[in-house]
XYZ file of C-alpha atoms in Angstrom:
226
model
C -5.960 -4.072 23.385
C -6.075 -7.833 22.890
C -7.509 -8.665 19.175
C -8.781 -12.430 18.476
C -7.205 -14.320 15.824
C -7.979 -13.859 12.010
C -8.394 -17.474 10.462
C -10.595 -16.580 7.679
C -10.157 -13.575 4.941
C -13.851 -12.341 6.038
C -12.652 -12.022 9.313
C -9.601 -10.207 7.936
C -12.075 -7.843 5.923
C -13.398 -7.125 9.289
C -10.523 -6.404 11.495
C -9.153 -4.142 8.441
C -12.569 -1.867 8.561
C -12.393 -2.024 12.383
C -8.714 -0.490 12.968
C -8.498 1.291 9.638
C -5.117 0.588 9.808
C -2.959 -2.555 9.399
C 0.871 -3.073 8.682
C 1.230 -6.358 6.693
C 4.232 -7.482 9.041
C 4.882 -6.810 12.533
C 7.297 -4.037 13.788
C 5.826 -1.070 11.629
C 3.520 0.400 14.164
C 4.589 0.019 18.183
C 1.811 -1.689 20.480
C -0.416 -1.955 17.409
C -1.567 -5.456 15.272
C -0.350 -5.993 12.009
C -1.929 -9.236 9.740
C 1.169 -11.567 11.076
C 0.218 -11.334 14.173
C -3.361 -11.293 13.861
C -2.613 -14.764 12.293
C -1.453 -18.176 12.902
C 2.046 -18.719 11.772
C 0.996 -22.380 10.251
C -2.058 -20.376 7.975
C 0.986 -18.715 5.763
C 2.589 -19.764 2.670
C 0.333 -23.126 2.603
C -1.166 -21.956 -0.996
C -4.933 -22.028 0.962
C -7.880 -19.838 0.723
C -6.914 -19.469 4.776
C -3.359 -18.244 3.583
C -2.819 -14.650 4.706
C -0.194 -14.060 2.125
C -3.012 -14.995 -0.553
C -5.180 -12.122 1.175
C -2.988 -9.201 0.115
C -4.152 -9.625 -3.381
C -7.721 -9.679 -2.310
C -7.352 -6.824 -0.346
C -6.080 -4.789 -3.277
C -8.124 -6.653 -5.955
C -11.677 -6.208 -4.396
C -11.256 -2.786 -2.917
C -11.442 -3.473 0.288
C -7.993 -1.887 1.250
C -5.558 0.322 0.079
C -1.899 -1.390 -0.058
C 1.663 -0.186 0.401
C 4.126 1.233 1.257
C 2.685 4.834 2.722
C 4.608 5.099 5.623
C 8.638 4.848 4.850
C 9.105 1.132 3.340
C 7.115 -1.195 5.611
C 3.460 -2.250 3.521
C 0.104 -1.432 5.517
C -3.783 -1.992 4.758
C -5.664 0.911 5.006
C -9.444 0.698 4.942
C -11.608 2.307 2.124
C -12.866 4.383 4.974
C -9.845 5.558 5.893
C -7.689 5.821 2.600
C -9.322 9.078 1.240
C -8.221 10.870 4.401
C -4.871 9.430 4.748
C -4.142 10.233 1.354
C -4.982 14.198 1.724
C -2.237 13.989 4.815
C 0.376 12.120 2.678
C 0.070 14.407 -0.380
C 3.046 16.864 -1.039
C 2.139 20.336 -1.215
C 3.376 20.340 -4.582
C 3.142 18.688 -7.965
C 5.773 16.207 -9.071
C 7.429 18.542 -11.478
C 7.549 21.679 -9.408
C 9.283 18.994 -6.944
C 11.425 18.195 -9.669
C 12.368 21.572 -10.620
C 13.095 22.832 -7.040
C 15.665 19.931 -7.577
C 13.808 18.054 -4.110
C 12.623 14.779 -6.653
C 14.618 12.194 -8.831
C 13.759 12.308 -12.338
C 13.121 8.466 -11.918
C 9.951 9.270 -9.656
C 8.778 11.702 -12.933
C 9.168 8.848 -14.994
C 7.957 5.669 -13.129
C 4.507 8.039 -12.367
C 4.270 8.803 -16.265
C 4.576 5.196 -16.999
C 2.243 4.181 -14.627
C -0.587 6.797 -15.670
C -0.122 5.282 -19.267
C -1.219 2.416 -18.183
C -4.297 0.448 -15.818
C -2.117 -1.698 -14.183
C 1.171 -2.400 -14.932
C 3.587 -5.130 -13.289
C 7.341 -4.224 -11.620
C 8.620 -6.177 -14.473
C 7.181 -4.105 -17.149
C 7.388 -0.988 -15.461
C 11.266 -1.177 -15.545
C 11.759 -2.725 -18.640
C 9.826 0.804 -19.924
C 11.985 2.740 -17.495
C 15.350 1.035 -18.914
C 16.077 0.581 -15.257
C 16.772 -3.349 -15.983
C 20.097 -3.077 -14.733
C 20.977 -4.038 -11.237
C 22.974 -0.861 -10.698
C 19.597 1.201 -11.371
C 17.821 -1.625 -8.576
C 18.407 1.103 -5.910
C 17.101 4.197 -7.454
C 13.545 2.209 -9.286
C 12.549 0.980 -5.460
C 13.617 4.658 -4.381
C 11.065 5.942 -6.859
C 8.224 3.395 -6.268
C 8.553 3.887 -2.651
C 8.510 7.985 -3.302
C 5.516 7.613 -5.305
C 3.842 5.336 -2.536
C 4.845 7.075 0.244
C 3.300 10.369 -1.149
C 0.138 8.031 -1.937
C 0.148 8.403 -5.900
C -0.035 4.603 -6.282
C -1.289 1.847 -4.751
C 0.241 -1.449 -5.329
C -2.644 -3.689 -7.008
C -2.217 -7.256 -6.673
C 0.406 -9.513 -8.188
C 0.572 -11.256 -11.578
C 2.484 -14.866 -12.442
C 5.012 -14.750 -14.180
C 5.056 -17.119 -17.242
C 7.848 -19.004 -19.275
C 8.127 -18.954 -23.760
C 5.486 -22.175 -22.466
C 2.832 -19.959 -20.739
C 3.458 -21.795 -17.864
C 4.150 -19.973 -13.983
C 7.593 -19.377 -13.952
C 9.308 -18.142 -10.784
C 8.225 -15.685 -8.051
C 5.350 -13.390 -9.010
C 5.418 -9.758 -9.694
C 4.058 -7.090 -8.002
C 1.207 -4.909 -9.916
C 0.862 -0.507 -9.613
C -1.561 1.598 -9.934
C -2.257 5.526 -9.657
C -3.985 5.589 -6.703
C -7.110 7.905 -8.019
C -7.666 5.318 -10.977
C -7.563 2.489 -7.841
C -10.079 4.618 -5.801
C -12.306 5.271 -8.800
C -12.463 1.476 -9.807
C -13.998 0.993 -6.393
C -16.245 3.714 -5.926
C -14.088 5.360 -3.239
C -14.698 9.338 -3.025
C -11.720 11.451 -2.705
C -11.979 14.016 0.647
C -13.000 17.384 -0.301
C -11.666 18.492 3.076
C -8.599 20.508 3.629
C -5.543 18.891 5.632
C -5.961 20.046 8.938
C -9.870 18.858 8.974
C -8.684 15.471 7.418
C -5.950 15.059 10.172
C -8.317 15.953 12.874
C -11.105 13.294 11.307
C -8.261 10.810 10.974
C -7.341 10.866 14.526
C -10.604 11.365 15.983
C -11.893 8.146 14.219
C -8.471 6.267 15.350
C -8.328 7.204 19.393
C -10.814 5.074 20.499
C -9.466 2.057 18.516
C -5.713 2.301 18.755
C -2.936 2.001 21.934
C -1.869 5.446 22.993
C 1.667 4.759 21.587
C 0.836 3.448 18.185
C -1.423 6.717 17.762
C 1.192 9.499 19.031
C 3.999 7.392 16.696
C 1.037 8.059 13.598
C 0.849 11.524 14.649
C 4.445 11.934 14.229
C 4.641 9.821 10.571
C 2.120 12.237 9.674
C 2.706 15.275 11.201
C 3.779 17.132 7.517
């Protein structure tokens, strides 16, 4: 399926709703878009409202999509529409600490999600300086956790936040924002699914089959197939 080129973010709002689904960077979903290629390579990193890299925020921000990293470690858009559902598929059977006491979760995911929950939004900076995680030796095991907690669709990442010197002025690269992904959906009016797993796969899928390539949805099937 050919799919025009995105040059503004409305248009990007649009393609978002229409395939539900969108990895931010190519090679996360075979035969299917993702925003870089949807794109022109000259719109990114230019600091303009037509910058894609700008959009992510917006995405997140204005509720229009549900970012990161839900399947493995590769970030994807998923539409309002769609987020409710693909959350019931990528929730564990079990809580966090009956994971953790059957020995099958770090203690690091138990803490990063308490952290989180104590707070609206809280930045990667903040979140390990809380964790005591600041060293580079922990580096490993903090993105392990965040990438748990995503994966299994607790939180969302929510936008970005500068990062400013003693002078309050931008200092460096910015940091990336969580949030529990209920408190996310509830800021933006999104309704949970009251359906039970198999119903939500079988939605899922029915709403993606007439919009996706054949191989990009069997390769979903599989990612989801828990």
């Amino acid at each position: 399926m050919l799919h025009p080129i995105v040059k503004t973010y409305a248009e990007a709002c649009q393609t978002v709703a229409q395939l539900g689904i969108v990895p931010f960077l190519s090679a996360s979903i075979p035969d299917h878009p993702s925003l870089d290629t949807l794109t022109e390579p000259a719109a990114w990193h230019t600091d303009q409202d037509t910058d894609p890299w700008r959009w992510r925020n917006r995405f997140a921000t204005e509720g229009v999509a549900a970012y990161g990293r839900f399947i493995g470690s590769k970030t994807l858009l998923i539409s309002r529409e769609l987020f409710p559902l693909v959350k019931c598929l990528l929730a564990a059977p079990t809580t966090l600490d009956e994971r953790y006491a059957a020995g099958t979760l770090a203690r690091s995911v138990i803490q990063l999600h308490e952290i989180i929950q104590q707070h609206e939004i809280i930045d990667v900076r903040a979140l390990r300086k809380l964790a005591g995680m600041q060293d580079k030796a922990d580096k490993n095991a903090f993105d392990r956790a965040l990438i748990d907690l995503q994966n299994n669709a607790e939180i969302v990442i929510s936008g970005t936040t500068s990062n400013r010197n003693e002078q309050g002025t931008s200092s460096g690269w910015d940091s990336t924002c969580y949030m529990l992904a209920e408190r996310w959906m509830e800021q933006h009016g999104i309704q949970p699914t009251s359906l039970a797993r198999a119903e939500a796969r079988a939605q899922l899928f029915a709403w993606l089959k007439p919009r996706w390539e054949a191989s990009a949805l069997l390769y979903l099937q599989k990612k989801l197939k828990q």
